[in-house]
Short mmCIF file of C-alpha atoms in Angstrom, two decimals:
data_model
loop_
_atom_site.label_atom_id
_atom_site.label_comp_id
_atom_site.label_asym_id
_atom_site.label_seq_id
_atom_site.Cartn_x
_atom_site.Cartn_y
_atom_site.Cartn_z
CA MET D 1 89.59 110.30 81.19
CA ILE D 2 88.51 113.88 81.84
CA TRP D 3 91.48 115.69 83.33
CA GLN D 4 89.41 118.50 84.86
CA LEU D 5 87.40 115.90 86.84
CA ASP D 6 90.68 114.24 87.84
CA ILE D 7 92.04 117.52 89.25
CA ILE D 8 88.84 118.31 91.16
CA LEU D 9 88.62 114.81 92.68
CA LEU D 10 92.31 114.81 93.63
CA ILE D 11 91.95 118.18 95.37
CA ILE D 12 88.98 116.89 97.42
CA VAL D 13 90.90 113.68 98.22
CA VAL D 14 93.86 115.69 99.56
CA ILE D 15 91.54 117.91 101.60
CA CYS D 16 89.83 114.85 103.10
CA ALA D 17 93.19 113.21 103.91
CA LEU D 18 94.52 116.34 105.63
CA ALA D 19 91.27 116.73 107.57
CA ALA D 20 91.31 113.07 108.64
CA ILE D 21 94.77 113.32 110.19
CA SER D 22 94.34 116.77 111.74
CA VAL D 23 90.87 116.59 113.34
CA LYS D 24 90.81 115.98 117.11
CA ASP D 25 87.64 113.89 117.33
CA LEU D 26 88.47 110.28 116.49
CA LEU D 27 84.95 109.44 115.31
CA SER D 28 85.06 112.35 112.86
CA SER D 29 88.47 111.12 111.77
CA ALA D 30 87.07 107.66 111.01
CA ILE D 31 84.17 109.11 109.03
CA LEU D 32 86.52 111.43 107.11
CA PHE D 33 88.71 108.43 106.35
CA GLY D 34 85.66 106.69 104.92
CA ALA D 35 84.92 109.72 102.77
CA TYR D 36 88.57 109.75 101.65
CA SER D 37 88.31 106.08 100.65
CA PHE D 38 85.12 106.67 98.71
CA LEU D 39 86.56 109.67 96.83
CA LEU D 40 89.69 107.64 96.06
CA CYS D 41 87.33 104.95 94.71
CA LEU D 42 85.83 107.58 92.41
CA VAL D 43 89.34 108.50 91.23
CA TRP D 44 90.12 104.85 90.41
CA ALA D 45 86.82 104.43 88.57
CA GLU D 46 87.43 107.62 86.61
CA MET D 47 90.87 106.39 85.60
CA GLY D 48 89.37 103.14 84.31
CA ALA D 49 90.58 100.75 87.04
CA VAL D 50 87.11 99.43 87.89
CA ASP D 51 88.25 96.37 89.83
CA VAL D 52 90.51 98.43 92.08
CA ALA D 53 87.66 100.91 92.58
CA PHE D 54 85.34 98.07 93.61
CA THR D 55 87.83 96.79 96.16
CA GLU D 56 88.39 100.30 97.50
CA ALA D 57 84.63 100.85 97.88
CA THR D 58 83.94 97.57 99.70
CA VAL D 59 87.04 97.33 101.88
CA GLY D 60 88.06 100.95 102.33
CA ALA D 61 84.75 102.72 102.61
CA GLY D 62 82.62 99.84 103.86
CA ILE D 63 84.41 97.39 106.13
CA SER D 64 87.36 99.37 107.52
CA THR D 65 85.16 102.28 108.63
CA ALA D 66 83.05 99.84 110.65
CA PHE D 67 86.27 98.37 112.13
CA PHE D 68 87.53 101.83 113.10
CA ILE D 69 84.23 102.75 114.73
CA GLY D 70 84.26 99.45 116.61
CA ALA D 71 87.78 100.18 117.86
CA ILE D 72 87.02 103.78 118.85
CA TYR D 73 84.32 102.63 121.28
CA HIS D 74 87.05 100.90 123.30
CA THR D 75 89.19 104.01 123.70
CA SER D 76 88.62 107.67 124.46
CA ARG D 77 86.91 109.62 121.75
CA ARG D 78 89.27 112.62 121.71
CA THR D 79 92.98 112.49 120.99
CA LYS D 80 95.43 113.68 123.63
CA ASP D 81 98.16 115.05 121.36
CA MET V 1 79.95 98.56 122.38
CA ILE V 2 76.78 97.64 120.57
CA ARG V 3 73.72 97.68 122.75
CA ASP V 4 70.24 96.78 121.65
CA PHE V 5 69.00 99.94 120.04
CA GLU V 6 65.49 101.30 120.41
CA GLY V 7 64.59 102.37 116.89
CA VAL V 8 61.83 100.63 114.98
CA ILE V 9 62.57 102.33 111.66
CA ILE V 10 66.28 101.57 111.70
CA LYS V 11 65.74 97.97 112.75
CA THR V 12 63.06 97.32 110.16
CA VAL V 13 64.99 98.96 107.31
CA CYS V 14 68.18 97.10 108.17
CA ARG V 15 66.34 93.78 108.38
CA ALA V 16 64.57 94.46 105.08
CA VAL V 17 67.68 95.55 103.17
CA THR V 18 69.97 92.74 104.37
CA PRO V 19 68.74 90.04 101.91
CA PHE V 20 69.25 92.38 98.98
CA ILE V 21 72.82 93.16 100.08
CA GLN V 22 73.47 89.42 100.35
CA LEU V 23 71.95 88.81 96.91
CA TYR V 24 74.24 91.49 95.49
CA GLY V 25 77.22 89.87 97.18
CA LEU V 26 76.35 86.51 95.63
CA TYR V 27 75.97 88.22 92.22
CA VAL V 28 79.43 89.78 92.57
CA ILE V 29 80.98 86.41 93.47
CA ALA V 30 79.18 84.53 90.68
CA HIS V 31 80.16 87.08 88.00
CA GLY V 32 83.67 87.65 89.34
CA HIS V 33 85.46 86.03 86.43
CA TYR V 34 84.06 88.19 83.67
CA SER V 35 83.14 91.48 85.26
CA PRO V 36 84.62 93.64 88.01
CA GLY V 37 84.35 92.00 91.37
CA GLY V 38 85.26 88.56 92.58
CA GLY V 39 85.61 86.49 95.70
CA PHE V 40 87.23 89.14 97.86
CA GLN V 41 84.78 91.93 97.09
CA GLY V 42 81.74 89.64 97.22
CA GLY V 43 82.87 88.20 100.54
CA CYS V 44 83.30 91.72 101.91
CA ILE V 45 79.77 92.64 100.81
CA LEU V 46 78.35 89.48 102.42
CA ALA V 47 80.23 90.34 105.63
CA ALA V 48 78.99 93.94 105.49
CA SER V 49 75.38 92.74 105.49
CA LEU V 50 75.90 90.87 108.76
CA ILE V 51 77.91 93.79 110.21
CA LEU V 52 74.89 95.98 109.41
CA MET V 53 72.74 93.56 111.41
CA ALA V 54 75.24 93.75 114.28
CA LEU V 55 75.10 97.56 114.23
CA ALA V 56 71.30 97.78 114.06
CA TYR V 57 70.57 94.97 116.51
CA ASP V 58 73.35 93.51 118.66
CA ILE V 59 75.98 90.82 118.47
CA LYS V 60 73.63 88.16 119.85
CA GLU V 61 71.38 88.59 116.81
CA VAL V 62 74.29 87.96 114.45
CA LYS V 63 75.47 84.95 116.43
CA LYS V 64 71.94 83.56 116.29
CA GLN V 65 72.17 83.59 112.49
CA LEU V 66 75.84 82.65 112.13
CA SER V 67 77.21 80.93 115.21
CA GLU V 68 80.89 81.08 116.07
CA LYS V 69 81.33 77.38 115.30
CA LEU V 70 79.76 77.75 111.84
CA ASN V 71 81.88 80.86 111.25
CA THR V 72 85.07 78.92 112.00
CA ILE V 73 83.92 76.11 109.71
CA PHE V 74 83.33 78.63 106.90
CA CYS V 75 86.80 80.09 107.55
CA SER V 76 88.52 76.79 106.85
CA LEU V 77 86.02 75.57 104.23
CA GLY V 78 87.06 78.34 101.84
CA VAL V 79 90.73 77.46 102.19
CA ILE V 80 89.88 73.78 101.66
CA ILE V 81 87.95 74.60 98.45
CA TYR V 82 90.81 76.76 97.15
CA ALA V 83 93.56 74.31 97.99
CA GLY V 84 91.43 71.33 96.96
CA ILE V 85 90.91 72.66 93.44
CA GLY V 86 94.65 73.36 93.21
CA LEU V 87 95.52 69.88 94.41
CA LEU V 88 92.96 68.33 92.05
CA CYS V 89 94.78 69.95 89.14
CA LEU V 90 98.07 68.66 90.55
CA ILE V 91 96.66 65.11 90.88
CA LEU V 92 95.34 65.17 87.29
CA GLY V 93 98.84 65.92 86.02
CA ALA V 94 99.05 69.67 85.48
CA ASN V 95 100.56 72.48 87.54
CA TYR V 96 99.04 73.75 90.79
CA LEU V 97 95.83 75.75 90.00
CA ASP V 98 96.14 75.03 86.27
CA TYR V 99 92.40 74.65 85.71
CA GLY V 100 92.58 73.61 82.07
CA ILE V 101 93.26 70.00 83.03
CA LEU V 102 89.90 69.79 84.81
CA TYR V 103 88.24 68.85 81.50
CA LYS V 104 89.21 65.26 82.33
CA ILE V 105 86.63 65.07 85.13
CA LEU V 106 84.12 67.70 83.95
CA PRO V 107 81.85 67.12 80.93
CA VAL V 108 83.13 70.28 79.16
CA ASP V 109 86.09 71.30 77.03
CA ALA V 110 89.32 72.81 78.36
CA ALA V 111 88.39 76.48 77.94
CA HIS V 112 85.09 76.02 79.77
CA ALA V 113 86.82 73.98 82.48
CA ARG V 114 89.18 76.92 83.03
CA SER V 115 86.18 79.22 83.59
CA LEU V 116 84.55 76.78 86.03
CA GLY V 117 87.84 76.33 87.90
CA ILE V 118 88.26 80.04 88.54
CA LEU V 119 84.60 80.20 89.63
CA GLY V 120 85.26 77.50 92.23
CA VAL V 121 88.29 79.38 93.52
CA GLU V 122 86.26 82.60 93.75
CA ILE V 123 83.62 80.79 95.80
CA GLY V 124 86.29 79.53 98.19
CA VAL V 125 87.81 83.00 98.56
CA GLY V 126 84.33 84.43 99.18
CA PHE V 127 83.61 81.98 102.02
CA THR V 128 86.90 82.69 103.80
CA VAL V 129 86.78 86.48 103.41
CA MET V 130 83.20 86.63 104.68
CA ALA V 131 83.94 84.51 107.76
CA VAL V 132 87.19 86.30 108.60
CA MET V 133 85.72 89.79 108.21
CA ILE V 134 82.76 88.96 110.48
CA SER V 135 85.11 87.36 112.99
CA ILE V 136 87.40 90.44 113.03
CA PHE V 137 84.44 92.77 113.51
CA LEU V 138 82.93 90.73 116.35
CA ASN V 139 86.29 90.51 118.11
CA ILE V 140 86.96 94.24 117.79
CA ALA V 141 83.45 95.31 118.77
CA SER V 142 83.19 93.09 121.84
CA GLY V 143 86.80 93.37 122.96
CA GLY V 144 87.44 89.68 122.33
CA GLN V 145 84.70 88.66 124.78
CA HIS V 146 82.08 87.76 122.16
CA GLU V 147 79.51 88.72 124.77
CA GLU V 148 77.17 91.64 124.62
CA GLY V 149 75.44 93.72 127.24
CA GLU V 150 77.54 93.42 130.40
CA GLU V 151 80.88 94.91 129.38
CA ARG V 152 81.26 98.61 130.25
#
């Protein structure tokens, strides 16, 4: 537990989350969501919850990004709102 | 969505790296009961290797290796393994999924039987998670058609 590393990782996680919900391009949003999942995985691993970090890395960063990209190809790439 | 993609390097690298991803997935499942990982994570890694093949090649290539019928069989096989081990414990006179009682039919003591029981359950979970994840991806990517090439 290094609290400086915790603070830095949490700041990047929040930046990634805000970017993922505010960007207009849906493909960029999916990729930013993958980056958010991977950084959250680093936070879990740094806090000592290795099993949770493993699940986050496989499901959050690996599988769900592929699902999102598969879904985006069936809709328009840019958001309307 | 996924057309056959003209890129020799990408295709070759994806085909070469897929067995190692699958080996890692099997390692995660087999060591799930005493290290981080387990059936769910290992199944996801096994599914990710075939999703990588679907992204680099096309859906036909994946269905050549793992047909839809076999995928459905894997889906239910995992549940059968999980529930079967639970019911076996129930039949032998303990609670549902109380693996300690399995020493009656295995040539080991109760503590070792507990370890083998959880390994069997992890294998079942791995089968089902792998099959369901691949099935979800193929349905999303092809719009439920399971066909590739003509749509759009």
